[in-house]
XYZ file of C-alpha atoms in Angstrom:
572
model
C -34.752 158.461 -145.978
C -33.774 154.611 -145.218
C -32.164 153.978 -141.675
C -29.173 152.212 -141.355
C -28.798 148.672 -141.654
C -29.225 147.031 -138.338
C -26.171 144.486 -138.776
C -23.851 147.941 -138.398
C -25.353 148.531 -134.890
C -24.911 145.222 -134.018
C -21.293 144.942 -134.975
C -19.974 148.073 -133.584
C -21.573 147.846 -130.410
C -20.500 143.976 -129.801
C -16.810 145.187 -130.942
C -17.025 147.936 -128.812
C -18.436 146.164 -125.564
C -15.697 143.393 -126.228
C -12.972 145.333 -126.587
C -13.999 147.164 -122.922
C -13.358 143.477 -121.433
C -10.400 142.521 -123.163
C -8.755 145.860 -122.841
C -10.092 148.199 -120.544
C -11.139 145.988 -117.717
C -7.443 144.683 -117.468
C -6.390 147.890 -117.292
C -8.980 148.205 -114.183
C -7.820 144.951 -112.604
C -4.107 145.610 -112.670
C -3.941 149.373 -111.861
C -6.893 149.936 -110.439
C -8.128 147.360 -108.206
C -4.836 145.021 -108.213
C -6.820 141.744 -107.733
C -4.615 139.267 -106.397
C -5.624 135.484 -107.204
C -4.109 134.360 -103.516
C -6.189 136.593 -101.947
C -8.653 134.514 -99.135
C -12.053 135.667 -100.349
C -15.244 135.699 -97.875
C -16.005 132.509 -99.474
C -13.332 130.770 -98.026
C -13.100 132.701 -95.057
C -16.769 132.152 -93.648
C -17.814 129.211 -96.007
C -21.203 128.138 -94.615
C -22.684 126.501 -97.237
C -25.601 128.679 -97.280
C -24.929 132.072 -98.487
C -20.991 131.978 -98.634
C -19.999 129.198 -101.201
C -17.001 128.713 -103.216
C -18.091 128.928 -106.510
C -16.846 128.012 -109.777
C -16.624 131.224 -111.761
C -18.798 130.480 -115.054
C -21.433 129.264 -112.517
C -21.327 132.618 -110.679
C -21.224 134.407 -113.610
C -24.672 133.095 -114.112
C -26.192 133.510 -111.114
C -24.805 137.335 -110.964
C -25.482 137.883 -114.550
C -29.519 136.793 -114.798
C -29.566 138.508 -111.050
C -28.727 141.942 -112.473
C -29.925 141.487 -115.693
C -33.787 140.718 -115.441
C -36.343 142.897 -117.718
C -34.753 146.421 -117.204
C -32.254 146.084 -119.749
C -35.077 145.125 -121.777
C -37.469 147.567 -120.759
C -35.294 150.833 -120.545
C -33.987 150.595 -123.914
C -37.248 149.577 -125.712
C -38.733 152.853 -124.015
C -35.705 155.194 -124.549
C -35.696 154.638 -128.380
C -38.513 156.977 -128.597
C -35.933 159.571 -128.548
C -34.469 158.074 -131.559
C -32.049 154.703 -131.705
C -28.855 156.954 -131.874
C -28.798 158.335 -128.312
C -29.830 154.780 -126.909
C -27.134 153.266 -128.881
C -24.636 155.295 -127.832
C -25.718 155.574 -124.169
C -25.461 151.674 -123.949
C -22.121 151.074 -125.513
C -20.202 154.147 -123.863
C -22.033 153.186 -120.427
C -21.294 149.478 -120.716
C -17.460 149.950 -121.432
C -16.544 153.026 -119.197
C -19.045 153.055 -116.187
C -21.113 149.667 -116.115
C -18.624 147.238 -115.929
C -16.406 149.577 -113.983
C -19.002 150.146 -111.673
C -19.988 146.314 -111.167
C -16.646 145.145 -111.258
C -15.732 147.686 -108.213
C -18.299 146.886 -106.212
C -17.424 143.145 -105.991
C -14.315 143.817 -105.243
C -14.764 146.278 -102.410
C -17.257 143.978 -100.958
C -14.856 140.747 -101.249
C -11.725 143.233 -99.788
C -14.319 143.813 -96.653
C -15.564 140.392 -95.679
C -18.376 140.178 -97.912
C -20.158 142.950 -96.611
C -23.236 144.823 -98.271
C -22.922 148.278 -100.114
C -24.652 149.506 -96.991
C -22.325 148.253 -94.456
C -19.561 149.228 -96.533
C -21.092 152.984 -96.271
C -20.711 152.937 -92.916
C -17.427 152.111 -92.871
C -16.191 154.603 -95.586
C -18.492 157.658 -95.343
C -20.019 157.583 -91.714
C -23.310 156.261 -89.721
C -25.103 158.988 -91.110
C -24.405 157.757 -94.459
C -24.777 154.239 -93.819
C -28.631 155.388 -92.361
C -29.693 156.947 -95.594
C -28.056 154.755 -97.612
C -30.211 151.795 -96.609
C -33.059 154.092 -96.995
C -31.973 154.473 -101.011
C -31.572 150.436 -101.109
C -34.497 149.531 -99.544
C -36.792 151.675 -101.822
C -35.056 150.604 -104.749
C -35.339 146.878 -104.190
C -39.108 147.281 -103.190
C -39.487 149.210 -106.845
C -37.727 146.294 -108.245
C -39.423 142.938 -106.632
C -43.069 144.482 -107.062
C -42.490 145.828 -110.579
C -41.193 142.957 -111.534
C -44.059 140.594 -110.199
C -46.284 142.795 -112.195
C -44.413 142.389 -115.467
C -44.058 138.967 -115.036
C -47.699 138.194 -114.319
C -48.337 140.199 -117.503
C -46.374 138.126 -119.578
C -47.549 135.184 -117.966
C -50.840 136.215 -119.133
C -50.211 137.718 -122.556
C -48.291 134.729 -123.656
C -49.625 131.863 -122.236
C -46.923 129.542 -123.960
C -44.521 130.713 -121.082
C -46.030 129.429 -118.456
C -44.829 125.869 -118.871
C -40.947 126.827 -119.481
C -41.122 129.574 -116.497
C -42.001 127.019 -114.033
C -40.218 123.996 -115.283
C -37.284 125.838 -115.461
C -37.299 125.584 -111.653
C -37.503 121.620 -111.867
C -34.541 121.858 -114.183
C -32.361 124.331 -111.782
C -32.573 121.958 -109.070
C -31.642 118.737 -110.853
C -28.533 120.764 -112.287
C -27.459 121.795 -108.663
C -28.191 118.304 -107.274
C -25.530 117.169 -110.229
C -23.101 119.741 -109.901
C -22.856 119.746 -106.079
C -24.020 116.249 -104.972
C -23.302 114.459 -107.581
C -20.276 116.104 -108.550
C -21.219 115.467 -112.784
C -18.928 116.937 -115.424
C -20.123 120.621 -115.505
C -20.236 121.045 -119.551
C -22.402 117.775 -119.728
C -24.689 118.971 -117.204
C -24.943 122.320 -119.160
C -25.796 121.030 -122.226
C -28.152 118.648 -120.800
C -29.545 121.723 -118.642
C -30.138 123.709 -121.670
C -31.238 121.076 -123.937
C -34.166 120.466 -121.259
C -35.148 124.228 -120.814
C -35.600 124.738 -124.945
C -37.262 121.559 -124.806
C -40.126 123.168 -121.769
C -40.160 126.108 -124.400
C -41.303 124.095 -127.154
C -43.714 122.326 -125.176
C -44.965 125.516 -123.649
C -45.744 126.742 -127.166
C -47.402 123.691 -128.246
C -49.701 123.505 -124.635
C -50.334 127.264 -123.600
C -51.465 127.475 -119.935
C -54.338 130.265 -120.017
C -55.978 131.013 -116.568
C -59.815 131.290 -116.325
C -61.133 134.504 -115.437
C -61.048 133.878 -111.560
C -58.568 131.296 -109.887
C -59.203 130.907 -105.820
C -61.214 134.292 -106.407
C -58.218 136.380 -107.751
C -57.800 137.786 -111.298
C -54.987 135.601 -113.678
C -52.633 138.858 -112.964
C -53.466 138.585 -109.160
C -52.861 134.883 -108.852
C -49.386 134.888 -110.807
C -48.227 137.748 -108.726
C -49.050 135.620 -105.446
C -47.519 132.645 -106.646
C -44.705 134.959 -107.708
C -44.160 136.083 -104.202
C -44.278 132.757 -102.567
C -41.795 131.401 -104.767
C -39.209 134.255 -104.369
C -39.474 134.092 -100.875
C -38.720 130.098 -100.522
C -36.321 130.492 -103.165
C -34.453 133.142 -100.997
C -34.265 131.012 -98.042
C -32.626 128.201 -99.476
C -28.751 127.682 -99.855
C -27.916 129.177 -102.952
C -26.271 125.925 -104.416
C -29.998 124.350 -104.214
C -31.625 126.942 -106.777
C -30.482 130.338 -107.262
C -26.891 129.702 -108.830
C -28.141 126.374 -110.723
C -31.167 128.586 -112.312
C -29.565 131.263 -112.626
C -26.460 129.569 -114.265
C -28.690 128.228 -116.958
C -30.676 130.894 -117.492
C -27.234 132.567 -117.935
C -26.378 130.225 -121.037
C -30.028 130.473 -122.160
C -29.965 134.143 -122.328
C -26.770 134.236 -124.179
C -28.112 131.358 -126.985
C -31.358 134.155 -127.519
C -29.032 136.765 -127.611
C -27.116 134.647 -130.666
C -30.806 133.493 -132.046
C -31.248 137.581 -132.361
C -27.951 138.778 -133.856
C -27.717 135.574 -135.997
C -31.121 136.608 -137.556
C -29.869 140.223 -137.825
C -26.390 138.653 -139.464
C -29.106 136.859 -141.784
C -31.895 139.037 -142.502
C -29.925 142.347 -141.961
C -33.540 144.507 -141.494
C -33.191 148.389 -141.871
C -33.665 150.521 -139.137
C -36.947 151.843 -139.649
C -36.899 154.554 -136.724
C -35.205 157.737 -136.573
C -31.714 158.236 -135.816
C -32.902 161.401 -133.890
C -36.777 161.676 -133.396
C -37.833 165.089 -134.060
C -41.430 164.202 -133.610
C -41.987 163.016 -130.538
C -45.571 162.209 -128.945
C -47.083 165.311 -126.707
C -46.057 164.878 -123.284
C -42.727 163.143 -123.726
C -40.129 164.422 -121.530
C -36.595 166.002 -122.766
C -33.691 163.800 -123.885
C -31.112 165.136 -121.575
C -31.207 163.944 -118.676
C -34.053 161.413 -119.164
C -32.538 159.357 -121.369
C -29.763 158.574 -118.996
C -32.007 157.290 -116.474
C -34.798 155.648 -118.584
C -31.821 153.505 -119.841
C -30.407 152.330 -116.238
C -29.748 148.563 -116.225
C -27.598 147.858 -119.646
C -25.618 151.213 -119.546
C -25.317 151.563 -115.709
C -27.277 150.320 -112.503
C -26.960 150.710 -109.095
C -28.950 147.654 -108.494
C -26.068 145.727 -109.772
C -24.072 146.918 -106.676
C -26.364 145.581 -104.137
C -26.238 142.111 -106.105
C -22.320 142.121 -106.312
C -21.972 143.105 -102.585
C -25.359 141.572 -101.087
C -24.957 137.688 -102.639
C -22.029 137.408 -105.285
C -19.483 138.975 -103.136
C -20.058 135.754 -100.877
C -19.585 133.424 -103.453
C -16.239 134.475 -105.279
C -13.852 131.918 -105.539
C -10.602 133.887 -106.177
C -10.619 137.604 -106.302
C -9.413 137.609 -110.155
C -12.846 135.978 -110.544
C -14.242 139.411 -109.723
C -13.177 140.711 -113.593
C -14.991 138.073 -115.380
C -18.253 137.919 -113.285
C -18.656 141.721 -112.766
C -17.329 143.548 -115.736
C -18.313 140.424 -118.367
C -21.531 140.256 -116.350
C -22.242 144.305 -117.136
C -21.280 143.389 -121.225
C -23.729 141.128 -120.859
C -26.425 143.038 -120.158
C -25.096 145.857 -122.607
C -25.399 142.635 -125.548
C -29.095 142.190 -124.352
C -29.682 146.079 -124.181
C -28.233 146.860 -127.845
C -30.578 143.829 -128.754
C -33.238 145.269 -127.631
C -32.794 148.477 -128.909
C -32.264 146.835 -132.794
C -35.338 144.288 -132.028
C -37.598 147.858 -131.428
C -36.024 149.781 -134.114
C -35.482 147.044 -137.007
C -38.250 144.984 -136.212
C -40.862 146.997 -138.000
C -42.024 147.106 -141.434
C -42.106 151.159 -141.682
C -42.029 154.267 -139.574
C -45.440 154.572 -139.565
C -45.977 151.016 -138.125
C -43.016 152.156 -135.607
C -44.686 155.637 -134.590
C -48.024 152.985 -134.061
C -46.090 151.569 -131.255
C -44.531 154.391 -129.812
C -47.638 156.647 -129.353
C -46.950 157.823 -126.444
C -44.087 158.099 -123.870
C -43.856 155.161 -121.919
C -44.882 152.651 -124.825
C -42.751 150.161 -126.216
C -41.084 147.791 -123.902
C -41.210 144.641 -123.261
C -44.141 143.617 -125.493
C -42.527 145.966 -128.525
C -39.041 143.664 -127.955
C -40.942 140.363 -128.060
C -43.008 141.700 -131.218
C -40.246 143.196 -133.219
C -37.560 140.520 -132.179
C -39.914 138.258 -133.147
C -40.550 139.406 -136.639
C -36.725 139.246 -137.165
C -36.213 136.073 -135.730
C -38.948 134.499 -138.222
C -37.435 136.351 -141.280
C -33.815 135.446 -140.427
C -34.002 132.528 -138.966
C -37.512 131.168 -140.295
C -38.674 130.148 -136.681
C -42.510 130.186 -136.744
C -43.585 133.823 -135.189
C -45.774 132.415 -132.366
C -42.427 130.166 -131.202
C -40.248 133.232 -131.771
C -42.332 135.173 -129.423
C -42.572 132.363 -126.651
C -38.844 131.909 -126.793
C -38.183 135.651 -126.171
C -41.095 136.100 -123.724
C -39.440 133.369 -121.600
C -36.171 134.703 -121.777
C -37.489 138.133 -120.536
C -39.732 136.076 -117.662
C -37.101 134.053 -116.547
C -34.634 137.288 -116.000
C -37.307 139.309 -114.565
C -38.071 136.242 -111.868
C -34.095 135.594 -111.116
C -33.841 139.452 -110.100
C -37.271 139.330 -108.162
C -35.802 136.392 -106.130
C -32.465 137.821 -105.620
C -34.158 141.221 -104.532
C -36.407 139.270 -102.049
C -32.925 137.868 -100.538
C -31.255 141.477 -100.839
C -34.334 142.741 -99.036
C -34.521 140.567 -96.286
C -30.620 141.285 -95.788
C -31.330 145.099 -95.830
C -34.285 144.343 -92.839
C -31.492 142.595 -90.896
C -29.356 145.221 -90.829
C -31.735 147.767 -89.943
C -32.836 145.452 -87.301
C -28.999 145.823 -85.979
C -29.091 149.327 -86.063
C -32.101 149.323 -84.003
C -30.217 147.019 -81.637
C -32.917 144.130 -82.312
C -31.866 140.969 -83.997
C -34.109 139.458 -86.856
C -33.937 136.205 -87.951
C -33.680 135.283 -91.504
C -37.846 133.854 -91.747
C -38.990 136.789 -90.067
C -37.142 139.402 -92.311
C -38.170 137.638 -95.116
C -41.865 137.590 -93.770
C -41.339 141.558 -93.609
C -40.500 141.717 -97.050
C -43.130 139.719 -98.649
C -45.953 141.293 -96.329
C -44.646 145.076 -97.522
C -44.166 143.749 -101.141
C -47.879 142.041 -101.498
C -49.505 145.141 -99.732
C -47.918 147.785 -102.209
C -48.607 145.637 -105.300
C -52.075 145.213 -104.284
C -52.618 148.339 -102.946
C -54.335 150.006 -105.960
C -56.717 146.696 -106.826
C -56.773 143.117 -107.411
C -54.769 142.914 -110.675
C -51.861 143.718 -108.544
C -51.533 147.378 -110.591
C -49.997 148.704 -107.747
C -46.698 147.377 -107.926
C -45.888 149.881 -110.547
C -47.295 152.702 -108.129
C -43.671 153.727 -107.318
C -41.811 152.386 -110.500
C -41.417 155.749 -111.988
C -38.870 156.319 -109.026
C -36.583 153.384 -110.095
C -34.680 154.980 -112.944
C -33.359 158.371 -110.396
C -32.925 156.114 -107.617
C -31.206 153.613 -109.480
C -28.441 155.688 -110.952
C -28.459 158.024 -107.571
C -27.394 154.680 -106.255
C -24.775 153.823 -108.681
C -23.354 157.329 -108.087
C -23.029 156.365 -104.275
C -21.863 153.573 -104.555
C -18.698 154.673 -106.903
C -18.298 157.197 -103.908
C -17.697 154.549 -101.715
C -15.359 152.818 -104.453
C -13.353 156.417 -104.620
C -12.788 156.665 -101.129
C -11.476 153.024 -100.753
C -9.020 153.748 -103.665
C -8.030 157.287 -102.192
C -7.312 155.084 -98.873
C -5.208 152.900 -100.414
C -3.381 155.357 -102.704
C -4.661 153.566 -106.090
C -5.549 155.746 -109.113
C -9.602 157.052 -108.735
C -9.776 159.163 -111.271
C -11.412 156.154 -113.843
C -13.837 155.755 -110.899
C -14.550 159.780 -109.974
C -15.399 160.778 -113.326
C -17.863 158.796 -114.288
C -19.303 159.174 -110.690
C -19.633 162.864 -111.309
C -21.613 162.185 -114.593
C -24.023 160.087 -113.292
C -24.403 161.851 -110.398
C -25.431 165.323 -112.382
C -27.884 163.371 -114.508
C -29.450 161.378 -112.048
C -30.340 164.620 -109.709
C -31.233 166.727 -112.915
C -33.562 164.411 -113.376
C -34.795 163.728 -110.008
C -35.291 167.337 -110.070
C -37.176 167.553 -113.024
C -39.740 164.763 -112.054
C -40.040 166.371 -108.893
C -41.577 169.313 -110.788
C -43.922 166.852 -112.656
C -44.875 165.461 -109.926
C -45.887 168.427 -108.436
C -47.469 169.365 -111.571
C -49.797 166.662 -111.761
C -50.660 166.109 -108.203
C -48.515 163.153 -107.598
C -48.021 163.370 -103.590
C -47.096 159.958 -102.952
C -44.570 159.943 -105.973
C -43.603 163.607 -104.878
C -42.668 162.636 -101.425
C -40.883 159.800 -102.010
C -38.748 161.570 -104.396
C -38.034 164.138 -102.233
C -36.932 161.582 -99.628
C -34.674 159.745 -102.165
C -33.013 163.554 -103.200
C -32.236 164.622 -99.476
C -31.091 161.041 -98.307
C -28.723 161.088 -102.013
C -27.602 164.392 -101.471
C -26.462 164.009 -97.642
C -24.956 160.552 -98.365
C -22.862 162.605 -101.408
C -21.713 165.175 -99.019
C -20.514 162.766 -96.637
C -18.874 161.022 -99.064
C -17.205 164.141 -100.320
C -15.972 164.636 -96.678
C -14.428 160.994 -96.605
C -12.544 161.575 -99.566
C -11.012 164.935 -98.381
C -10.190 163.000 -94.750
C -8.784 160.125 -96.756
C -6.596 161.970 -99.163
C -4.891 163.891 -96.262
C -4.806 160.861 -93.651
C -2.346 157.821 -94.173
C -2.551 154.822 -96.768
C -4.213 151.509 -95.424
C -2.072 148.471 -95.464
C -3.141 145.653 -98.122
C -4.988 142.834 -96.818
C -3.420 139.877 -98.824
C -4.595 136.976 -96.457
C -3.489 134.095 -99.021
C -5.341 130.989 -99.727
C -4.025 127.754 -97.808
C -3.351 124.958 -100.354
C -6.331 123.472 -99.343
C -8.800 125.970 -100.356
C -7.097 126.111 -103.733
C -8.918 124.728 -106.941
C -7.071 121.460 -107.941
C -5.707 123.147 -110.963
C -4.067 126.186 -108.729
C -2.300 124.272 -106.338
């Protein structure tokens, strides 16, 4: 029996996500978060030109979106379709509209209302000092998983797709020039954007013509090992630079590039209308595949709901928000962009193959598929629909995946630096930004090369990412609930998704715990126990805080208005 036309999935998914932005996010903005355009944001209050920088909302959206997107909204859906396309599509669309958008918007709002403080610091204020300490443990472990694993993913793609090497590193030069043009020279944003994107795609074409393949040994390292070291060095430098120099412009250009990439993929689907060959519900999953419930809800994290987004929203994005009302566009629409990427990954990996048998060859075991399946299936669709050569199509998609993984990696290093400094504050030890960054790089490199010169150690604790990420999302929502109760706001739109995500995440963590014990994976088992205990403890503290907030007096609103000089020219 033939599957549905992939165009139908695309139309339904895109329509639901856009409806979420234009309808549900407005409800959240007016009734729940009650954002105020006149509120003095931390970017204006603490403007230092390094971390706190008032930023045009379109540029900030690009920075936020590409920082949170990474490879995860491709990897998760591209693995989860092994259970069938329907569960994946439902979780991505419903999750984006009612959970991810609300979570990202809320995390950004909560930090903006608290001087740009991180989610770890907010947990101390709204849950208590014990909750903060345990929260920081969960955040640090999650960021370590992201930084190490993404270094491995990127290096693997650069070796497998040598055509992506030139655009990956050339994009950094383009980003620095874009930053100078916008902030130093004050050139027109549209003109700079068009020029930057054109340069990026010229690099993609150049990379496809002149692929860079490294020899078997580079400075005594394998090609994978060399790229991993280069990526950590880059991420360390990028995390120390003022955000406007590299992170903001690079993420902005990458954000535009991703949407162009999505337009290419969805445009190819519109023209080619390929049939979905994968089953709606896979009744013939490979041996060893875990049950759909609860593993689906942690396998697809980014693209449906992700705790990592809260660390980005409260760690870097809130420090750059020009107006509080921009949080809806930056936070909620950023989640919509990631949902569209996840939906595109589902379509590419279920309709990008000719037959069910061909699809089953790719998905021969749980964990197979991933980015290679996205690149292969997506390239087939783009080649058929738009006539772009398969090799160039693969380079475009591989470059898209690499650039987004790289933006998440360097943002992750910056966020880990913040966490290390917070931990230092708790221990009454002042750690400057260079020392904190050095600590992060040493730990990240040590983990990545702990299993050999190929850097495979970076994936060592990755199996815990899904559950840790979703538990962090639930804990972030618990802080938002406490804030809303204290302010006398409606809190059920946050509390109900929080409970669902929490139950599924703890259920999945317990399932994994049994699996690790059975397979004698003692390191993973130990870390899983630490994460479960920390999460449950924080949850108990959060429930107590909710009860106290419900019984206590309501907080007055802190609506400090912008002065006339701080407003954008169009707002004066």
